[in-house]
Coordinates of C-alpha atoms in Angstrom, one line a residue:
X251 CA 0.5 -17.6 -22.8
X252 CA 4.1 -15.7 -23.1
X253 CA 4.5 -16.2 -19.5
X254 CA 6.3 -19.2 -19.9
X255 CA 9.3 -20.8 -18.6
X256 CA 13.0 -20.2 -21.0
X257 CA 16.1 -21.6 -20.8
X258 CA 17.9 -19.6 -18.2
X259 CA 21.8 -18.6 -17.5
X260 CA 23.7 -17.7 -14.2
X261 CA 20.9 -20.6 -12.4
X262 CA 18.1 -18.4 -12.7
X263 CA 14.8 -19.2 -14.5
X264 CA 13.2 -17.1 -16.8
X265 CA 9.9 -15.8 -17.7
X266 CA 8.0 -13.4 -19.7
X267 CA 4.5 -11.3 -19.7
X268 CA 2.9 -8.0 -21.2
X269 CA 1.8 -7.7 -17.5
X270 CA 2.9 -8.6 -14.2
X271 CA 0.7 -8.3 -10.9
X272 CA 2.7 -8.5 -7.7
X273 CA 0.2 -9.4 -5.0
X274 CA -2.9 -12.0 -4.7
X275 CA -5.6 -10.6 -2.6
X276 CA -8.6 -8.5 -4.0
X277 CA -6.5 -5.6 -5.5
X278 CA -3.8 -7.4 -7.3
X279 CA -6.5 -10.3 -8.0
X280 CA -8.9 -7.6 -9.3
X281 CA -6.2 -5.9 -11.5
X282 CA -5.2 -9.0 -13.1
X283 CA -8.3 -10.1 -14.4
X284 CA -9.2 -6.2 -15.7
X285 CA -5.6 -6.5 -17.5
X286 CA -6.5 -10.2 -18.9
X287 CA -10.0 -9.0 -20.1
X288 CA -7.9 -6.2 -21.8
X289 CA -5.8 -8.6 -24.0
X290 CA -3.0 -8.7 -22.0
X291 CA -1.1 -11.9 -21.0
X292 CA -1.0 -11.5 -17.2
X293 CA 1.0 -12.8 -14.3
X294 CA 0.4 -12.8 -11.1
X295 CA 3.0 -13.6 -8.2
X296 CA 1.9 -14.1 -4.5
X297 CA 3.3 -14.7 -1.6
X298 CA 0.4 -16.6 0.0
X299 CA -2.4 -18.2 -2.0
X300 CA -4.3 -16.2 -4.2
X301 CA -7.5 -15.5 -2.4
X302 CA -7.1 -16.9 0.7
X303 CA -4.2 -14.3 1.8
X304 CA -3.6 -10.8 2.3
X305 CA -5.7 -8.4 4.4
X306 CA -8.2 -8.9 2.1
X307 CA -9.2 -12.1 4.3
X308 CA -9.9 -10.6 7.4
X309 CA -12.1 -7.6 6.3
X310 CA -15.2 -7.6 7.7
X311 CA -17.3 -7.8 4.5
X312 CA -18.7 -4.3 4.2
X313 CA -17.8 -2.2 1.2
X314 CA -18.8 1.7 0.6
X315 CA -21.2 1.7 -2.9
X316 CA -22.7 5.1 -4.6
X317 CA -25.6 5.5 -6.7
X318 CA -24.8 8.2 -9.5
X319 CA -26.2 11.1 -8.3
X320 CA -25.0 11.1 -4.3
X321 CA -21.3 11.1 -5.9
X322 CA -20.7 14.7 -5.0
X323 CA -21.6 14.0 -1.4
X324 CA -19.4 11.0 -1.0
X325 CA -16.6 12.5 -2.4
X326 CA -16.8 15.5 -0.3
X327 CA -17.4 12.8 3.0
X328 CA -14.4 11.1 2.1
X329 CA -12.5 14.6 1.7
X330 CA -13.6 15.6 5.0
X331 CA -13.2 13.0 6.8
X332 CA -9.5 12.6 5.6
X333 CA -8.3 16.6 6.6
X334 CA -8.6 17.7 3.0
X335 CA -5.1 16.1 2.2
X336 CA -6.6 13.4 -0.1
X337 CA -6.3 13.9 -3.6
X338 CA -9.7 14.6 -5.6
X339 CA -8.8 13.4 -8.6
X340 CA -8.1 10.0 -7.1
X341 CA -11.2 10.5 -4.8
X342 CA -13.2 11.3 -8.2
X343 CA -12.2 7.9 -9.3
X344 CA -13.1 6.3 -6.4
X345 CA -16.5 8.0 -6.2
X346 CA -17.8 7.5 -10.0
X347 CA -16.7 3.7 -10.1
X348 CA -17.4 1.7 -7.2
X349 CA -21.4 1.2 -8.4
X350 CA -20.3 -0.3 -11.1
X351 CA -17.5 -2.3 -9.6
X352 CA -19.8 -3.3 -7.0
X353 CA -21.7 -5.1 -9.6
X354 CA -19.0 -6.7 -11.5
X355 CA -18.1 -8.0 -8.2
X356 CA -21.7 -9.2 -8.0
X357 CA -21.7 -10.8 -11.6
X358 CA -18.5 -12.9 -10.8
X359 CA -20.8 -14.3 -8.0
X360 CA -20.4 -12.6 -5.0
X361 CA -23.5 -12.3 -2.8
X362 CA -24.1 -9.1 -1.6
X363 CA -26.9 -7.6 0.5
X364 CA -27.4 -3.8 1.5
X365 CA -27.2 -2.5 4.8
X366 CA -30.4 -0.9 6.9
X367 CA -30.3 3.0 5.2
X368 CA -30.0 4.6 8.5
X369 CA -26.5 3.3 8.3
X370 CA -25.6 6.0 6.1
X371 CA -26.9 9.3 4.5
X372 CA -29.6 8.8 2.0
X373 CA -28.5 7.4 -1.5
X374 CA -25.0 5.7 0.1
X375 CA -25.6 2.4 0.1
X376 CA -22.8 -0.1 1.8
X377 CA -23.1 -3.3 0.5
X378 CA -21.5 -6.5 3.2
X379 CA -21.1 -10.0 2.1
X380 CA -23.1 -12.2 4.3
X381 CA -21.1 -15.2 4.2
X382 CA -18.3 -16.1 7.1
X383 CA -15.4 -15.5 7.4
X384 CA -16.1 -12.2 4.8
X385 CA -13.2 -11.9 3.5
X386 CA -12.6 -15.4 2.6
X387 CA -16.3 -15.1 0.1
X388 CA -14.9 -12.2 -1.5
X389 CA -11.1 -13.4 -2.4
X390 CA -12.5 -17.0 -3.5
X391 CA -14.9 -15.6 -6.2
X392 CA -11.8 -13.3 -7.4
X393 CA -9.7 -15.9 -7.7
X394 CA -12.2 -18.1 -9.3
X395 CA -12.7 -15.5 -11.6
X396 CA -9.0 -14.9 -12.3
X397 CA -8.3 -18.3 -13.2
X398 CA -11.4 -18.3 -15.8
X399 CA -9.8 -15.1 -17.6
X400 CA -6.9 -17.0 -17.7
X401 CA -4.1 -15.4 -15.6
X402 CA -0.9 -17.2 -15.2
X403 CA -0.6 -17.7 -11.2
X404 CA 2.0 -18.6 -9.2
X405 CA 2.9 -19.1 -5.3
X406 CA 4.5 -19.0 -3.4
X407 CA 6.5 -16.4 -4.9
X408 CA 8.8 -13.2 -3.6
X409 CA 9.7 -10.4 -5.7
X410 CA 13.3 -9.2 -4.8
X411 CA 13.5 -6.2 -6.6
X412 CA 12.1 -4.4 -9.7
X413 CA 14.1 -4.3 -13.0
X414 CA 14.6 -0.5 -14.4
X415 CA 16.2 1.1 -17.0
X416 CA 16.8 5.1 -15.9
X417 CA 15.6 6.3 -19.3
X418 CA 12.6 3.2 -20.4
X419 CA 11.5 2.7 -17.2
X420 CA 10.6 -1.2 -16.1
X421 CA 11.7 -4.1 -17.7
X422 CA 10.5 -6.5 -15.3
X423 CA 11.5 -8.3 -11.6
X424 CA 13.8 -10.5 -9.9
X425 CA 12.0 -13.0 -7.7
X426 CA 12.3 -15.9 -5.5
X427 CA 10.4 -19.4 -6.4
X428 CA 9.9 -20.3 -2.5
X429 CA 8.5 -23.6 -3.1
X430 CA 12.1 -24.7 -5.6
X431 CA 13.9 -21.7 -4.5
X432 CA 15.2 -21.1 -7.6
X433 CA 15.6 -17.5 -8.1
X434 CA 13.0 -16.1 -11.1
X435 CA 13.7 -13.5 -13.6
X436 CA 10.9 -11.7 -14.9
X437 CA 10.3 -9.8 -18.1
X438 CA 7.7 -7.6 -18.0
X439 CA 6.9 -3.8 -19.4
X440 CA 3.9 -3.6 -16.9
X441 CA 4.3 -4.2 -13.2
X442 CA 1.8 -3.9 -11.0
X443 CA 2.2 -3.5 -7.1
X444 CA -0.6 -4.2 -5.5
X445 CA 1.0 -5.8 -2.1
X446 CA -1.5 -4.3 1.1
X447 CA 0.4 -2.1 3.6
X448 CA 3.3 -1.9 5.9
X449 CA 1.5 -2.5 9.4
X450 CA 3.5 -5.7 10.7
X451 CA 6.5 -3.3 10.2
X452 CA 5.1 -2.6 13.8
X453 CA 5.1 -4.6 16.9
X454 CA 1.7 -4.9 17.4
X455 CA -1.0 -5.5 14.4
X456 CA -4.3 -7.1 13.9
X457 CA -2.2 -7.3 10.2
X458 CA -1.3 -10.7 8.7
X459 CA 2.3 -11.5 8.7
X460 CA 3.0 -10.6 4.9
X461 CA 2.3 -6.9 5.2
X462 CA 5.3 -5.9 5.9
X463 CA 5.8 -2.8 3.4
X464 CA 7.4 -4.7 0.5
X465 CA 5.5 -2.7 -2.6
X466 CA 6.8 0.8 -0.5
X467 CA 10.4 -0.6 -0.5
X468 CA 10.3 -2.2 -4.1
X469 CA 8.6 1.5 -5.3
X470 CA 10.7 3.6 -3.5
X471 CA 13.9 1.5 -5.2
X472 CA 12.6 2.2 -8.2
X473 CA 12.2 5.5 -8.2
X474 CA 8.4 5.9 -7.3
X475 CA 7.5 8.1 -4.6
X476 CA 5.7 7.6 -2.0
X477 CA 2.9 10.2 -0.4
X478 CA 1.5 10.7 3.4
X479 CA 3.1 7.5 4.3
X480 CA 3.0 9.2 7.6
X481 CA -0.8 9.0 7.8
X482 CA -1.2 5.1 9.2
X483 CA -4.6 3.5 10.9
X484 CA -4.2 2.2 14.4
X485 CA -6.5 0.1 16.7
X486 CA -6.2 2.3 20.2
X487 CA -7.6 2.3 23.7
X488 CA -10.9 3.6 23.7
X489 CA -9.9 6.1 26.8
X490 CA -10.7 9.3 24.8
X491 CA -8.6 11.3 22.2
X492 CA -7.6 14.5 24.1
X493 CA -6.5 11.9 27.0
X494 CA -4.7 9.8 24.9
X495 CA -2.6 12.9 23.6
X496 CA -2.5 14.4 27.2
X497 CA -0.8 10.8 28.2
X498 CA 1.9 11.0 25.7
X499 CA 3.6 8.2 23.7
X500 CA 4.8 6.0 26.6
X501 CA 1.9 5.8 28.8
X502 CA -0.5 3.6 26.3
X503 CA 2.5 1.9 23.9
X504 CA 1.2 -1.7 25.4
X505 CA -2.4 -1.5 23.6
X506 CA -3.6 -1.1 20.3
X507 CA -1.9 -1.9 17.1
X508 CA -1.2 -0.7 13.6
X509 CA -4.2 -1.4 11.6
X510 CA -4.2 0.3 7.9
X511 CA -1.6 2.2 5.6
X512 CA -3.7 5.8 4.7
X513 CA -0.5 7.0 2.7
X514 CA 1.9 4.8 0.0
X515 CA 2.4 4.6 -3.5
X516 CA 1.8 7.8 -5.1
X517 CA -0.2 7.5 -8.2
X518 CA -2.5 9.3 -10.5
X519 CA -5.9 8.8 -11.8
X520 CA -4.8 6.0 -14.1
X521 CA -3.2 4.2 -11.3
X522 CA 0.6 5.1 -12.7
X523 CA 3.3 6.1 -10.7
X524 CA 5.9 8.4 -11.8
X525 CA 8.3 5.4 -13.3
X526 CA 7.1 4.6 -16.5
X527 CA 5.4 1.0 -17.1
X528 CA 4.8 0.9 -12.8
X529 CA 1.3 0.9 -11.3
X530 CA 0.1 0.2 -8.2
X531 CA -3.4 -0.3 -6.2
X532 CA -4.9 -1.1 -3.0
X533 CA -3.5 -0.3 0.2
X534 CA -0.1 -0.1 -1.0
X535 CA -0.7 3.0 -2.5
X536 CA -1.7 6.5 -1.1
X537 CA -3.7 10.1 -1.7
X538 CA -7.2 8.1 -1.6
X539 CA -8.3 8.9 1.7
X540 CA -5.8 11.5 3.4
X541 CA -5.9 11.3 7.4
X542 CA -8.2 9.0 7.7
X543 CA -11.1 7.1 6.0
X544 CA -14.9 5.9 6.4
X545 CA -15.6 2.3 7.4
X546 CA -16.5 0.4 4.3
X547 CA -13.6 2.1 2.0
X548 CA -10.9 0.3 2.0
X549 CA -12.2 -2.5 -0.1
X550 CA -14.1 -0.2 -2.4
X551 CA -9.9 1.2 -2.9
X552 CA -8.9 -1.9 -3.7
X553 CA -11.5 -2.8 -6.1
X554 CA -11.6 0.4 -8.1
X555 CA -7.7 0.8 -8.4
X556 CA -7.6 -2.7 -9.0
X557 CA -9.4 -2.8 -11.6
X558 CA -8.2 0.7 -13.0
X559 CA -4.5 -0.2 -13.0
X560 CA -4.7 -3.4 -15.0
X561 CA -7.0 -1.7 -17.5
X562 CA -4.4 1.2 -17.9
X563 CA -1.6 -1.4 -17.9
X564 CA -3.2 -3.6 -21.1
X565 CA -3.7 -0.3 -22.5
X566 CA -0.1 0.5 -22.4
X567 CA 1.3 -2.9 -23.1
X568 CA 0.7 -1.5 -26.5
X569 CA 3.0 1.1 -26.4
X570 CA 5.8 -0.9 -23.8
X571 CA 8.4 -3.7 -24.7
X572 CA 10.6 -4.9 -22.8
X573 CA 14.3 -5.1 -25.2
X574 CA 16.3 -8.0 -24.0
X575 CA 19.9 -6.3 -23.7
X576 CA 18.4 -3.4 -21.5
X577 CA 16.4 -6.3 -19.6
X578 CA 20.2 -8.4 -19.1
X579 CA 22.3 -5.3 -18.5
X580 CA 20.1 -4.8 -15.7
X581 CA 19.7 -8.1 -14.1
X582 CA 23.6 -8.9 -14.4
X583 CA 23.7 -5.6 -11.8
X584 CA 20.9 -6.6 -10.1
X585 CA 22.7 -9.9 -9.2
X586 CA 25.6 -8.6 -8.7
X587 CA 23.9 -7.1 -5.6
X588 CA 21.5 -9.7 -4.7
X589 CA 22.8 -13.5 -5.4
X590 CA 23.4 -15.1 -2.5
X591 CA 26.8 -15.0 -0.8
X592 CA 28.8 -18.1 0.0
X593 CA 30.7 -16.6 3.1
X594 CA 28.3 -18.7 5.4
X595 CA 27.9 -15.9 7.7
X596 CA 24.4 -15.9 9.7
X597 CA 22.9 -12.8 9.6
X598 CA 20.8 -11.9 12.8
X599 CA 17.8 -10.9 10.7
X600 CA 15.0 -11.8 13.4
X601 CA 16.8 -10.0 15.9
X602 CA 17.2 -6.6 14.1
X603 CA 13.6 -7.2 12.7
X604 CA 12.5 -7.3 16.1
X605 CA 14.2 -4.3 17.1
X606 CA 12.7 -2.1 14.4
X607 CA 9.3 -3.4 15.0
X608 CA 9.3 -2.0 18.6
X609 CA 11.1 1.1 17.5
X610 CA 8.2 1.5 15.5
X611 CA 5.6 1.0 17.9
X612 CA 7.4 2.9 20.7
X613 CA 8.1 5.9 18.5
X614 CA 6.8 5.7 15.5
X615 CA 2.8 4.5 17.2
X616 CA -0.3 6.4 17.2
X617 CA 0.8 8.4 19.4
X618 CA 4.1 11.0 18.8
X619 CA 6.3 13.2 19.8
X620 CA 9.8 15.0 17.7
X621 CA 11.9 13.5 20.9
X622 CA 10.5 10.0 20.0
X623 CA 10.9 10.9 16.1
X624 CA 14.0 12.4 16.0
X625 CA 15.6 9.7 18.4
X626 CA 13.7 6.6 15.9
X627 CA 15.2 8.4 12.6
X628 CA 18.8 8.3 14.2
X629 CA 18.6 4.8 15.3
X630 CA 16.8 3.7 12.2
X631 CA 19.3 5.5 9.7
X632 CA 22.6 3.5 11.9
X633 CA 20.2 0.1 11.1
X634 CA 20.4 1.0 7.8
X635 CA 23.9 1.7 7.6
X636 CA 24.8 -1.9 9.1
X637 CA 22.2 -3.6 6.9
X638 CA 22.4 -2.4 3.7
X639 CA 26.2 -4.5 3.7
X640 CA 24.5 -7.8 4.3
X641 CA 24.2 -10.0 1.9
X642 CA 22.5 -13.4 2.1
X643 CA 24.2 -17.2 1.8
X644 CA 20.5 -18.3 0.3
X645 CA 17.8 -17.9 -1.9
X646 CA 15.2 -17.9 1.4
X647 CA 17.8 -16.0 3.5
X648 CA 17.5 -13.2 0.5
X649 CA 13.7 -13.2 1.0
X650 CA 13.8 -12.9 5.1
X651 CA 16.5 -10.2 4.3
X652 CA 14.4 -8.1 1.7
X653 CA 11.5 -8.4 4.2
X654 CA 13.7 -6.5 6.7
X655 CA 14.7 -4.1 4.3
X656 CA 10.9 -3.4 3.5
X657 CA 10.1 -2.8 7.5
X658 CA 13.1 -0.9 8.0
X659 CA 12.6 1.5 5.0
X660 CA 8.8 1.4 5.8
X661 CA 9.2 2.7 9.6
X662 CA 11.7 5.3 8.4
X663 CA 9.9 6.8 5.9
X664 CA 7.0 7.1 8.5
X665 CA 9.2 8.5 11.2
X666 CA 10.4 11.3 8.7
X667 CA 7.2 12.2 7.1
X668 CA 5.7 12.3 10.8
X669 CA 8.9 14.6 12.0
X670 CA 8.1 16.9 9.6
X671 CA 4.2 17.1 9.7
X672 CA 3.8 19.2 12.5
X673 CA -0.2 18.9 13.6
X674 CA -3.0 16.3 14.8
X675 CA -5.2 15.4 11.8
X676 CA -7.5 12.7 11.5
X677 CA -5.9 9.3 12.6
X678 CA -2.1 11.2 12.7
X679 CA -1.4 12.2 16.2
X680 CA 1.2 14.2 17.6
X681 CA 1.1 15.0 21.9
X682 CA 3.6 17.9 21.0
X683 CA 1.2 19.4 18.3
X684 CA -2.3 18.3 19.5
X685 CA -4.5 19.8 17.1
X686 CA -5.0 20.5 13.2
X687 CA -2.7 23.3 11.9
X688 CA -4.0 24.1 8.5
X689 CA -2.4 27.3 8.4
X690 CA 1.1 25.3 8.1
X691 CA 0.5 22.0 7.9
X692 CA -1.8 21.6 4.8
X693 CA 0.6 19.8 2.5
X694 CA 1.1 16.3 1.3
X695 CA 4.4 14.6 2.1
X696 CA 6.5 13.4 -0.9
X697 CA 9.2 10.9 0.1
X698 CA 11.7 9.4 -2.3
X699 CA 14.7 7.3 -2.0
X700 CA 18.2 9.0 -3.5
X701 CA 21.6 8.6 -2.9
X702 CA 20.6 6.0 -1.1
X703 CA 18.4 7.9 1.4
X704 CA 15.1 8.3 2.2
X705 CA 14.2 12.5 1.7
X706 CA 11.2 13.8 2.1
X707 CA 9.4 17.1 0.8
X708 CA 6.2 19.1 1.5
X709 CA 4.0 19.5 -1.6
X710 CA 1.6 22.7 -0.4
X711 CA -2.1 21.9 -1.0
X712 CA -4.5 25.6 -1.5
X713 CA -6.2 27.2 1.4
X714 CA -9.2 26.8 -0.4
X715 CA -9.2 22.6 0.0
X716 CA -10.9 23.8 3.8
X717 CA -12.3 27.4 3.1
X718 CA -15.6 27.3 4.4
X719 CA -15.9 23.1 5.7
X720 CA -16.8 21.6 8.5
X721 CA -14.2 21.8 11.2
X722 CA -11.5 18.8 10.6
X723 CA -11.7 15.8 13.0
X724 CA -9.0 14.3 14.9
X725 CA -10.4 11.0 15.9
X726 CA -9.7 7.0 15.7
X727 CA -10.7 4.2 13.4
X728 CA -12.4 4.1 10.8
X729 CA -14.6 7.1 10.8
X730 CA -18.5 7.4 10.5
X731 CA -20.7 9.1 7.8
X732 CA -21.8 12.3 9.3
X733 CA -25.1 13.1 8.2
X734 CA -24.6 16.8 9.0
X735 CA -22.0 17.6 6.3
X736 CA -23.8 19.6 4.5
X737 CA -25.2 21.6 7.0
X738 CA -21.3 23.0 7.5
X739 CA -21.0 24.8 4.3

C-alpha cells in the first residue's frame, strides 16, 4: 500500500494514496471498496468508526430497488415527487443502477427481504434489512467488505481542509489524527467526500452529532459548488401543511427537527464536481432528488454514488498525480493559516456554535419567511466576520473550530439560497410564498464561495421539466409512491 506513513517536516505526518475517501458510513465505505476493486490504493478517513457511524446507522433499513424495465416510472416518481428540480441525468443513474447495487450489497452478505407489493406500484421493489438496529447490519457488512478489498482505514480522523492547486486541481488534505493529535498531511490526486449532510448545523435533529456540513464547507473552499442546498428534510408537527404555513415560523419553532440534506455537492453523472480530481457521494451531495424524495431513497443515493465515484476516481488515478512541490507550496499556505496559535486565547466556540444552531432553526427551519432570512443572513455574515480571525492554540481546538466553520457556512448558504427561492415546493416552505411558482421559481440554486463569500445564482431549468405532469406537491417527509402518476399525463 502507498498509503504509508513518511518522514515528515514542520511536526506533521505524512501520507500518500491514488485515492482518498473522507467519510465512513455506507457512501464513503461503498466508494472505497468500488475504487480498491478498481486498482486503486485507497484511504479512507472517518470521524467515527467505519460502519458503526454516520447516518447510515440509524436508517430504518429500507432501500428503493428497480427491476429493468419499471426504470422509466421510477425516474419520473422521483422527478415528481422532487418539483422537477432534480437533475435527470443524475436521476438516470440512480434509476439504472440500484438493481444491481442491491445485489452486490446482497453478495457482500447483507440479508435482504422484499416488502408486501402493495407497498409500491407494480415492478418497484423496496428491499429492508430485517436485522435490528438496520442500519448497524448494513454498515458492518460494508465495512467487513472494505477491509477484505483492502482499504487503508483510519479513525478517528478530521480533515481540515482540502489541498488545491488553481490550475491541477487536488493534491490532497490536511487532517487531524484525533487519537495522537498529530496533524496529517495527505497526498492524494483523488478525494472523495462522501461526509452525510449538514442537519446538526440546526438546533434540533434526529441527526448524529458529526453531520455538521463539513464536506459543504471543505467543497465550497475548494472551489466546488454547491446546488439546492436550500432544499433540506425536516421532521414537523403533523398539524397539516396549509396550517403550518398559515402559523408562520415562530408559532411551531419548538417541534420537529432537521432530518435530511436534499441539496449539496454538485456533481455530474460520474460523481465529479467541478474541481478536477474531487468527487463526492451520498448525502453530501445534491441534484438527486430536488424538493423532496421517496421513502427508501436515500440509501439507494448513497449506494449508487458510492460506488460510482470510487469507480470514476480509480479510473482517473490513471490520468492524476499528485507533483510534490505543487503538493508543499500548498501545504506551507495551508499552515500558514491553520497551525495552531500559541497566544493561549480561548475561543468561545460552543457558545457561538450554539448561537448559529438556533439561528438556524428559528430562521433558517422548515418553516420561512424573507424577514427571518434576511435578518439570519446579516447576523450570520457579522459571525463570519468575527470568526474567520480565530485561530486555534491546538490541534483538537482546530477541529472544534473547523466544525463551526462548517455549520456556520452550512446555515448561510441555506439562508441565501432560501432568500432567493421565492415559492413552496416539496419539503421547502415559505409562509410569505405558500405555494409552487414554476413560472419564476423553476431554477436550481448555484452557490459558491469567492472573495471569501458565499454567492449564489439561479441556473433556469425549461418549462418543459412540468409541461403536462401531475400537479407538484408541497408536503413533509419522505414522500409516498403515488400509484396514479401516470394517470396525470
Amino acid at each position: 500500500m502507498k498509503s504509508t506513513n513518511e518522514s515528515s517536516s514542520q511536526s506533521i505526518r505524512r501520507m500518500r494514496c491514488d485515492v482518498l475517501v473522507v467519510g465512513g458510513a455506507l457512501a464513503g465505505l461503498s466508494a472505497a471498496i468500488a475504487a480498491r476493486q478498481g486498482g486503486a490504493d485507497v484511504l479512507l478517513l472517518s470521524e467515527g468508526q467505519p460502519g458503526r457511524s454516520g447516518s447510515t446507522l440509524y436508517a430504518n433499513g429500507y432501500i428503493t430497488s428497480c427491476p429493468a424495465d419499471q426504470q422509466d416510472v421510477l425516474a419520473e416518481q422521483i422527478l415528481w415527487t422532487g418539483g422537477y428540480l432534480a437533475n435527470p441525468d443524475l436521476v438516470r443513474v440512480l434509476v439504472e443502477r440500484i438493481g444491481a447495487a442491491n445485489e452486490q450489497l446482497q453478495s457482500w452478505g447483507l440479508r435482504m427481504q422484499p416488502v408486501a407489493e402493495t407497498q409500491q406500484p407494480s415492478g418497484l421493489q423496496m428491499e429492508r434489512v430485517p436485522r435490528q438496529p438496520k442500519g448497524l447490519a448494513m454498515g458492518q457488512v460494508l465495512a467487513k467488505q472494505a477491509v477484505y478489498e483492502g482499504v487503508n482505514v483510519h479513525a478517528p480522523y478530521s480533515v481540515i481542509t482540502l489541498l488545491r492547486h488553481p490550475q491541477t486541481g487536488i493534491l490532497g488534505a490536511l487532517a487531524v489524527d484525533m487519537t495522537s493529535q498529530e496533524l496529517v498531511a495527505i497526498a492524494a490526486p483523488q478525494v472523495i467526500l462522501a461526509t452525510g449532510g449538514g442537519a446538526r448545523a440546526f438546533a434540533h435533529s434526529d441527526n448524529p452529532a458529526g453531520t455538521t456540513g463539513d464536506g459543504f464547507r471543505l467543497a465550497l473552499e475548494a472551489g466546488a459548488e454547491l446546488v439546492d442546498i436550500e432544499l433540506i428534510n425536516f421532521n414537523v408537527p403533523d398539524v397539516g401543511v396549509d396550517s403550518i404555513l398559515a402559523a408562520g415560523p415562530e408559532s411551531i419553532e419548538d417541534q420537529g427537527g432537521a432530518h435530511y440534506f436534499l441539496g449539496g455537492i454538485r456533481i455530474d453523472e460520474s460523481a465529479r464536481t467541478k474541481v478536477p480530481g474531487l468527487l463526492a457521494a451520498g448525502e453530501a451531495t445534491g441534484g438527486v432528488f430536488g424538493a423532496a424524495r421517496l421513502g427508501g431513497s436515500a440509501l439507494a443515493e448513497c449506494l449508487v454514488f458510492g460506488l460510482v465515484a470510487g469507480e470514476t476516481a480509480a479510473q482517473q488515478n490513471v490520468n492524476r498525480s499528485v507533483q510534490n512541490e505543487l503538493l508543499e507550496a500548498e501545504l506551507a499556505q495551508a499552515t500558514a493559516v491553520w497551525l495552531p496559535s500559541t497566544t493561549g486565547k480561548v475561543l468561545a466556540i460552543a457558545d457561538q456554535q450554539a448561537e448559529i444552531q438556533n439561528i438556524a432553526w428559528k430562521q433558517v427551519g422548515f418553516v420561512k419567511d424573507a424577514a427571518n432570512l434576511q435578518a439570519a443572513v446579516h447576523d450570520l455574515e457579522a459571525k463570519l466576520a468575527l470568526i474567520e480571525q480565530w485561530r486555534a492554540s491546538s490541534p483538537a481546538e482546530l477541529v472544534r473550530l473547523q466544525k463551526l466553520r462548517s455549520i456556520l457556512l452550512t446555515v448561510l448558504a441555506a439562508a441565501a439560497a432560501s432568500l432567493l427561492r421565492e415559492e413552496s415546493r416539496g419539503n421547502f416552505w415559505r409562509s410569505d410564498y405558500p405555494r409552487p411558482d414554476s413560472l419564476n421559481a423553476l431554477y436550481n440554486s448555484i452557490t459558491c464561495w469567492a472573495d471569501d463569500q458565499i454567492r449564489v445564482t439561479k441556473q433556469p431549468l425549461p418549462a418543459t421539466n412540468v409541461e403536462g405532469k401531475a400537479p407538484i406537491r408541497v408536503a413533509p417527509g419522505c414522500l409516498r409512491y403515488d400509484f396514479s402518476l401516470g394517470k396525470h399525463k
